[in-house]
Amino acid sequence: MDTVGVVILAAGLGKRMKSSLPKVAHEVAGRSMAWRVANIARAAGVSEIVFVLGHGRDKLVDTAAEFGAKIAIQDRQLGTGDAARCGLAELSSKIKEVVVLCGDAVVIRPATIKALLTARRKRKAAASVLTGILPDPSGYGRIVRDRFGNVSRIVEERDATSDIKKIAEVNSGSYAFDRAFLARSLPRLNDVNAQRELYLTDTVIQALEEGRIVVPVPAGDPDEVRGINSRRELAEVGALLVGKKTEALMDAGVTLIDPRRVWIEPEVQIGIDSTIESPVTLTGNTRIGKGVRIQMGCIIEDSVVGDDVHIRPYSILSGARVAKGAVIGPFAHLRPEADIGEGAHIGNFVEVKKSKVGAGSKANHLAYIGDATIGKRSNIGAGTITCNYDGTAKHRTVIGDGVFIGSDTQLVAPVKVGNGALVGAGTTVTKDVPPFSLALSRAPQKNIENWVAKKKPELLAKAGLKAPKPAKRKSEE
Ligand code: UD1
Ligand code: CA
């Protein structure tokens, strides 16, 4: 594949999107169209990728860089033929075959790109074209075949007669070209058509004039030809990609209780015997291990979840790591760099950010753990808060192994609690606690007997309570 280059056409604004963003920068199933197409091209193993950019190119340069792609600038959008000409100029001289992809066609598979290349080579054709039969072909160019089954013309919808419009086989906009042929034919295109554009599809005419053929390659999966031109199609193709993902997951041994009501992006990985309830959203580079249970209402992005983890309902994970056998939620919030150790428990209304929670440690109720390191088998009581922010800077809290933090404790960072220490409930920890010690900060409690009966009898009356007669005062001991 080291003589194969890919040109991705992506200079158009995409008027039908009604957007200030260039069309291919819109996300479909969580990644921009441009990212998806470049990713497919790379997976096909081609050696060079060129993006043809124009409208809103500043929004796309990062994606091009991520794939090591070159950028060709098409200043004026004169048509797909002109865009291909711009892209071709950026390919190095070792490239002998050129795959042209549309930046808005994101369902094509790497294997299909290879099939296009093979079909062209076998027949020594000028080009091969990926085609598909769609239930509704409107908007696409139609494939006109000759009596041998080769392509004799591609006619755009807007240039088509009613007879041609009846043809169900459409042009996907993905092709493999003999480079020398493409280089010869692009400068010869004209704009004598309904859109006054230079059509890449008119290279078919040139091929026939040279006495060469253009072979149609019907897509194995007709969805592969689908382009995205509107927000409706954006949503449809997004759902299509997610649908394919859920099928692949079930085929690979993952249980989806209701596959229609999950949103699992294509790049997410899930191990066998995991069970996903609905509704659940799994996005980005999330990796889920084996035997994991994710209950309803969870949203997990860019997180790594180990084997046998149980994520209870309505938990939100973002950029978090959870090790084997941990139990999370319900209603837990794991934010970036939360790192939950093996078998640890993070319970309801507990928020963890940029903190390591050691193996077997527990924070089961109502806590904020931010910028902290917690050792193994420590217990963080209900209502514990790491006061990590002093209004200008963040500070760390370090808690050792086997520590018991009583309920409603504030840890004013920077502060350390040593191994085996015990912090009494309600303590405000402002000084380091040495290992194996008790820390306590409480105002001594004072009880004033019968104060309510004497000073607020109306409160007792409201509750229908009668204060007992004051007992004879014992001498104070
Ligand atoms: C094109 C094909 C049509 C095919 C359809 C498949 C032509 C003339 N038509 O039509 O046969 O069925 O794709 O989806 O090729 N672009 C540029 N510069 C330009 C014009 C377009 O970079 O000057 C890019 C666009 O950004 C887009 C791609 O080329 O990513 C296709 O352009 P678009 O306008 O969507 O073409 P269609 O009308 O869909
Ligand atoms: Ca299109």
XYZ file of C-alpha atoms and ligand atoms in Angstrom:
517
model
C 0.000 0.000 0.000
C 2.996 2.337 -0.046
C 2.137 3.614 -3.511
C -1.463 4.394 -2.499
C -2.528 7.871 -1.391
C -5.890 9.093 -0.166
C -7.439 12.456 -0.953
C -10.285 13.441 1.357
C -12.575 16.088 -0.103
C -13.581 18.392 2.705
C -13.496 21.985 1.489
C -17.229 22.538 1.194
C -19.236 24.543 3.678
C -22.150 22.168 3.549
C -24.925 24.702 3.061
C -27.608 22.178 3.856
C -26.264 21.832 7.420
C -27.243 25.474 8.128
C -24.193 25.902 10.330
C -21.299 28.252 10.932
C -19.097 25.187 11.365
C -17.713 23.486 8.227
C -19.760 20.358 7.538
C -17.041 17.757 8.144
C -16.232 19.274 11.568
C -19.650 18.190 12.821
C -19.572 15.166 15.086
C -21.207 11.918 14.161
C -21.260 9.285 16.904
C -18.855 11.405 18.918
C -16.116 12.173 16.368
C -15.983 14.707 13.607
C -16.768 13.396 10.135
C -13.237 14.410 9.111
C -11.754 12.338 11.951
C -13.862 9.327 11.030
C -12.893 9.378 7.353
C -9.188 9.881 8.116
C -9.337 7.062 10.655
C -10.844 4.705 8.085
C -8.205 5.703 5.518
C -5.431 5.039 8.007
C -6.909 1.683 8.962
C -6.890 0.722 5.272
C -3.111 1.080 5.456
C -2.519 3.789 2.864
C 0.769 5.635 2.994
C -0.295 9.253 2.427
C -3.415 11.204 3.311
C -4.274 14.653 1.974
C -7.150 16.734 3.270
C -8.618 19.238 0.837
C -9.778 22.100 3.036
C -11.416 25.419 2.370
C -14.299 26.655 4.477
C -13.478 26.769 8.185
C -10.150 25.059 7.690
C -8.849 26.303 11.061
C -11.418 23.955 12.644
C -9.872 20.969 10.850
C -6.106 21.449 10.934
C -5.787 19.597 14.252
C -7.543 16.557 12.839
C -5.264 16.584 9.796
C -2.246 16.795 12.099
C -3.500 13.919 14.258
C -3.351 11.649 11.214
C -0.149 13.099 9.822
C -2.151 14.227 6.787
C -1.095 16.958 4.407
C -3.424 19.849 3.721
C -4.339 21.167 0.301
C -6.212 24.438 0.230
C -9.068 24.889 -2.199
C -9.824 28.595 -2.012
C -12.944 28.584 -4.122
C -15.289 25.610 -4.125
C -15.457 25.002 -7.845
C -16.594 21.401 -7.478
C -15.370 17.949 -6.527
C -13.192 17.737 -9.670
C -11.358 20.905 -8.706
C -11.021 19.693 -5.109
C -9.460 16.435 -6.307
C -7.017 18.431 -8.471
C -5.926 20.423 -5.398
C -5.428 17.269 -3.359
C -3.553 15.414 -6.067
C -0.940 18.166 -6.228
C 0.073 17.410 -2.626
C 0.708 13.682 -3.112
C 4.341 12.682 -3.466
C 5.593 11.255 -6.759
C 5.829 7.686 -5.439
C 2.027 7.546 -5.215
C 0.647 5.640 -8.228
C -2.930 5.030 -7.103
C -5.258 7.579 -5.564
C -8.278 6.814 -3.425
C -10.688 9.744 -3.308
C -13.045 9.831 -0.345
C -15.779 12.307 0.542
C -15.306 13.935 3.906
C -18.999 13.401 4.579
C -19.162 9.644 3.916
C -18.191 8.034 7.206
C -19.646 4.529 7.025
C -17.224 3.106 4.438
C -15.018 0.321 5.852
C -11.264 -0.082 5.386
C -11.891 -3.449 3.667
C -14.063 -1.679 1.121
C -11.236 0.718 0.258
C -9.035 -2.303 -0.365
C -11.766 -3.871 -2.507
C -11.900 -0.699 -4.634
C -8.150 -0.858 -5.211
C -8.203 -4.558 -6.043
C -11.115 -4.221 -8.476
C -9.355 -1.451 -10.382
C -6.051 -3.295 -10.620
C -7.612 -6.558 -11.733
C -9.358 -4.929 -14.671
C -6.549 -2.406 -15.324
C -9.334 0.153 -15.192
C -8.868 3.918 -15.115
C -10.942 3.961 -11.966
C -13.251 1.974 -9.746
C -16.305 3.492 -8.066
C -18.058 2.350 -4.927
C -21.783 2.134 -5.619
C -24.839 1.190 -3.641
C -28.535 0.587 -4.025
C -30.446 2.871 -1.702
C -34.163 2.734 -0.947
C -34.208 6.485 -1.560
C -31.506 7.448 -4.073
C -32.535 11.082 -4.305
C -29.728 13.602 -4.016
C -27.042 11.173 -5.176
C -25.371 10.828 -8.560
C -26.784 7.845 -10.489
C -24.628 5.116 -11.984
C -25.370 4.451 -15.654
C -23.930 1.117 -16.753
C -23.035 -0.059 -20.248
C -24.023 -3.447 -21.648
C -20.904 -5.034 -20.113
C -21.822 -3.761 -16.686
C -19.112 -1.102 -16.574
C -19.831 2.514 -15.678
C -20.635 4.611 -18.748
C -21.684 7.778 -16.966
C -22.405 9.225 -13.523
C -25.268 11.694 -13.651
C -25.949 14.110 -10.834
C -29.507 14.309 -9.573
C -29.802 17.888 -10.751
C -28.704 16.990 -14.273
C -30.772 13.817 -14.453
C -33.760 13.142 -16.676
C -36.715 11.423 -15.085
C -35.539 8.096 -16.583
C -32.089 8.442 -15.035
C -33.631 9.406 -11.706
C -35.292 5.995 -11.669
C -31.896 4.294 -11.450
C -31.475 3.002 -7.904
C -27.698 2.487 -8.071
C -25.919 5.566 -6.727
C -22.402 6.936 -6.599
C -20.892 6.829 -3.110
C -18.314 9.477 -3.970
C -15.503 7.037 -3.103
C -13.161 5.960 -5.884
C -9.794 4.416 -6.642
C -7.956 6.011 -9.571
C -4.909 5.284 -11.621
C -2.963 8.397 -10.709
C -1.608 9.081 -14.171
C -5.117 8.917 -15.611
C -6.531 11.196 -12.906
C -3.767 13.756 -13.405
C -4.481 13.838 -17.157
C -8.229 14.050 -16.923
C -8.870 16.583 -14.127
C -7.565 19.615 -16.079
C -9.898 18.661 -18.921
C -13.136 18.860 -16.912
C -15.688 21.521 -17.746
C -18.538 23.066 -15.819
C -21.286 22.594 -18.368
C -23.861 21.289 -15.900
C -26.704 22.429 -13.671
C -24.400 23.474 -10.819
C -21.715 25.128 -13.011
C -19.146 23.008 -11.161
C -16.222 20.818 -12.147
C -17.522 17.322 -11.430
C -15.058 14.624 -10.448
C -17.651 12.177 -11.755
C -17.071 13.451 -15.301
C -13.684 11.731 -15.310
C -15.718 8.714 -16.410
C -16.233 10.410 -19.769
C -12.493 10.920 -20.170
C -11.781 7.295 -19.340
C -14.115 6.135 -22.078
C -12.508 8.563 -24.510
C -9.157 6.973 -23.704
C -10.681 3.567 -24.366
C -10.414 2.546 -20.718
C -13.059 1.310 -18.343
C -14.467 2.399 -14.983
C -15.571 -0.522 -12.834
C -18.441 -0.259 -10.409
C -17.871 -1.938 -7.041
C -21.201 -2.520 -5.290
C -20.840 -1.979 -1.559
C -21.233 -5.085 0.588
C -23.295 -2.984 2.937
C -25.404 -0.332 1.159
C -25.103 1.976 4.187
C -21.445 2.453 3.270
C -22.386 4.807 0.461
C -24.300 7.161 2.678
C -23.158 10.767 2.766
C -24.191 13.386 5.303
C -25.606 16.617 3.926
C -28.117 17.736 6.554
C -28.678 17.562 10.286
C -31.231 14.852 9.705
C -28.696 12.719 7.895
C -26.165 13.511 10.616
C -28.528 12.034 13.203
C -29.452 9.081 10.986
C -25.854 8.116 10.267
C -24.911 8.601 13.930
C -27.648 6.204 14.952
C -26.554 3.828 12.211
C -22.969 3.729 13.517
C -24.168 3.199 17.071
C -26.533 0.463 15.869
C -23.681 -1.333 14.124
C -21.629 -0.994 17.298
C -24.288 -2.526 19.514
C -24.686 -5.458 17.106
C -20.935 -6.037 17.061
C -20.822 -5.938 20.871
C -23.614 -8.492 21.228
C -21.905 -10.733 18.664
C -18.748 -10.452 20.764
C -20.402 -11.583 23.998
C -21.719 -8.433 25.638
C -25.292 -8.369 26.996
C -27.288 -5.262 26.166
C -30.594 -5.357 27.995
C -32.212 -3.019 25.449
C -29.841 -2.263 22.536
C -32.166 0.405 21.139
C -31.737 2.545 24.213
C -27.996 2.713 24.656
C -25.575 5.118 23.015
C -22.244 3.387 22.635
C -19.756 5.092 20.348
C -17.761 3.014 17.884
C -14.387 3.415 19.649
C -15.652 2.101 23.001
C -14.370 -1.350 23.987
C -16.287 -3.755 26.234
C -15.145 -7.183 27.445
C -17.197 -10.370 27.348
C -19.939 -11.129 29.837
C -20.445 -7.493 30.662
C -24.040 -6.337 30.981
C -25.225 -2.887 30.031
C -28.664 -1.696 31.099
C -30.604 1.167 29.529
C -30.395 4.032 29.095
C -26.597 4.173 29.239
C -24.166 6.401 27.316
C -20.593 5.235 26.717
C -18.420 7.611 24.730
C -14.923 8.488 23.600
C -12.038 6.165 24.381
C -13.867 4.316 27.127
C -12.615 0.787 27.827
C -14.769 -1.539 29.897
C -13.440 -4.868 31.159
C -15.053 -8.294 31.411
C -17.985 -9.147 33.619
C -18.785 -5.506 34.315
C -22.320 -4.464 35.166
C -23.422 -0.959 34.254
C -26.871 -0.046 35.462
C -29.364 2.447 34.138
C -28.692 6.133 33.779
C -24.897 5.959 33.684
C -22.823 8.248 31.448
C -19.208 7.191 30.985
C -16.717 9.067 28.822
C -13.011 8.493 28.216
C -12.750 6.171 31.210
C -11.155 2.815 31.923
C -13.214 0.337 33.941
C -11.628 -2.925 35.119
C -13.086 -6.433 35.204
C -16.015 -7.261 37.478
C -16.746 -3.661 38.370
C -20.332 -2.811 39.263
C -21.516 0.672 38.371
C -24.835 1.336 39.989
C -27.521 3.615 38.534
C -27.011 7.236 37.579
C -23.267 7.426 37.972
C -21.213 9.803 35.836
C -17.605 8.969 34.953
C -15.339 11.229 32.947
C -11.644 10.557 32.443
C -11.681 8.153 35.399
C -10.049 4.778 36.089
C -11.764 2.116 38.131
C -9.880 -1.066 39.043
C -11.196 -4.612 39.212
C -14.115 -5.399 41.438
C -14.827 -1.861 42.591
C -18.411 -0.780 43.260
C -19.471 2.687 42.145
C -22.703 4.577 42.790
C -25.603 4.971 42.718
C -25.261 8.678 41.944
C -21.465 8.772 42.055
C -19.471 11.345 40.116
C -15.959 10.365 39.080
C -14.229 13.272 37.394
C -10.938 13.423 35.478
C -8.055 11.553 37.100
C -10.215 9.830 39.655
C -8.352 6.549 40.147
C -10.344 4.017 42.129
C -8.440 0.978 43.417
C -9.333 -2.684 43.342
C -12.437 -3.548 45.313
C -12.931 0.022 46.520
C -16.432 1.401 47.080
C -17.567 4.844 46.024
C -21.148 5.323 47.093
C -24.039 7.691 46.617
C -23.431 11.392 46.177
C -19.683 10.989 46.343
C -17.594 13.123 43.996
C -13.983 12.194 43.283
C -11.591 14.344 41.263
C -7.843 13.953 40.598
C -7.550 11.518 43.475
C -6.315 8.029 44.071
C -8.474 5.844 46.272
C -6.520 2.757 47.346
C -7.629 -0.860 47.117
C -10.456 -1.786 49.445
C -11.051 1.765 50.661
C -14.588 3.034 51.021
C -16.311 6.382 50.704
C -19.910 5.332 50.743
C -21.952 8.458 51.341
C -21.977 12.152 50.497
C -18.332 13.112 50.201
C -16.024 15.292 48.104
C -12.587 13.858 47.479
C -10.467 16.220 45.381
C -6.681 16.314 44.928
C -6.272 13.515 47.442
C -4.363 10.282 47.830
C -6.037 7.672 50.003
C -4.249 4.457 50.932
C -5.628 0.945 51.228
C -8.578 -0.190 53.346
C -9.325 3.273 54.681
C -12.836 4.397 55.486
C -14.030 7.842 54.567
C -17.125 8.711 56.586
C -20.328 10.285 55.377
C -20.057 13.981 54.642
C -16.263 14.095 54.492
C -14.866 16.964 52.472
C -11.347 17.629 51.297
C -11.032 21.403 51.345
C -8.618 21.417 48.427
C -9.064 24.966 47.198
C -8.148 28.074 49.147
C -9.522 30.474 46.573
C -6.308 30.748 44.621
C -4.550 27.377 44.576
C -5.326 23.660 44.918
C -3.681 21.621 47.682
C -3.371 17.893 48.315
C -4.735 15.738 51.082
C -2.806 12.545 51.796
C -4.481 9.802 53.808
C -2.614 6.597 54.654
C -3.662 2.950 54.886
C -6.276 1.728 57.332
C -7.353 5.226 58.288
C -10.804 5.867 59.724
C -12.182 9.305 58.927
C -15.310 9.965 60.980
C -18.414 11.502 59.456
C -18.663 15.171 58.622
C -14.936 15.768 58.656
C -13.217 18.559 56.788
C -9.647 18.032 55.738
C -8.120 21.440 55.109
C -5.373 20.818 52.561
C -2.443 20.604 52.416
C -2.720 18.012 55.167
C -1.642 14.434 55.902
C -3.278 11.705 57.949
C -0.903 8.867 58.820
C -1.514 5.113 58.596
C -3.959 3.698 61.101
C -5.049 7.103 62.385
C -8.583 7.846 63.497
C -10.270 11.185 62.950
C -13.292 11.750 65.141
C -16.601 12.704 63.573
C -17.053 16.405 62.964
C -13.359 17.203 63.092
C -11.816 19.997 61.065
C -8.349 18.666 60.333
C -5.915 21.549 59.880
C -2.717 19.877 61.108
C -1.084 16.628 60.008
C -2.246 13.611 62.012
C 0.576 11.230 63.030
C 0.099 7.506 62.350
C -2.031 5.504 64.803
C -3.290 8.644 66.596
C -6.696 10.109 67.276
C -7.488 13.563 65.942
C -10.413 15.432 67.371
C -11.478 19.057 67.113
C -14.778 19.695 68.793
C -16.185 22.358 71.070
C -17.189 20.509 74.259
C -20.905 19.828 74.367
C -23.035 21.569 76.982
C -26.547 20.345 77.988
C -28.854 22.784 79.762
C -31.549 20.716 81.437
C -35.172 21.648 80.891
C -34.169 24.723 78.937
C -36.850 24.071 76.290
C -39.610 23.477 78.832
C -38.777 26.716 80.527
C -37.902 28.993 77.619
C -39.870 27.583 74.686
C -42.912 25.777 76.096
C -44.848 26.648 72.914
C -42.612 24.246 70.956
C -43.585 21.382 73.214
C -47.252 22.364 73.094
C -47.149 22.279 69.286
C -45.787 18.741 69.402
C -48.263 17.690 72.089
C -45.453 16.996 74.484
C -45.548 17.595 78.174
C -42.311 18.209 79.993
C -41.902 16.000 83.034
C -41.733 17.795 86.353
C -38.152 18.815 86.919
C -36.492 16.092 88.896
C -34.940 17.043 92.148
C -31.569 18.404 91.360
C -28.865 16.042 92.343
C -25.775 17.604 93.683
C -23.316 17.916 90.951
C -20.836 15.114 90.704
C -21.170 13.999 -4.635
C -21.103 13.346 -6.016
C -22.316 12.450 -6.185
C -22.350 11.418 -5.084
C -22.307 12.098 -3.720
C -22.123 11.041 -2.636
C -19.995 14.884 -7.563
C -20.166 15.878 -8.636
N -21.077 14.349 -7.026
O -22.328 14.809 -4.603
O -22.257 11.794 -7.450
O -23.526 10.634 -5.206
O -21.191 12.990 -3.622
O -22.229 11.606 -1.362
O -18.859 14.586 -7.216
N -16.094 19.378 -1.911
C -14.918 20.119 -1.946
N -14.795 21.132 -2.819
C -15.763 21.454 -3.700
C -16.969 20.711 -3.671
C -17.097 19.669 -2.776
O -14.006 19.842 -1.171
O -15.546 22.385 -4.476
C -16.224 18.285 -0.940
C -17.316 18.535 0.074
O -16.793 19.199 1.213
C -17.804 17.135 0.393
C -17.467 16.332 -0.854
O -16.572 17.111 -1.614
O -17.117 16.574 1.504
C -18.722 16.052 -1.679
O -19.326 17.284 -2.010
P -20.893 17.460 -1.922
O -21.215 18.853 -2.263
O -21.409 16.906 -0.659
O -21.317 16.529 -3.171
P -22.707 15.855 -3.425
O -23.624 16.839 -3.983
O -23.131 15.119 -2.209
Ca -22.374 14.796 -0.124
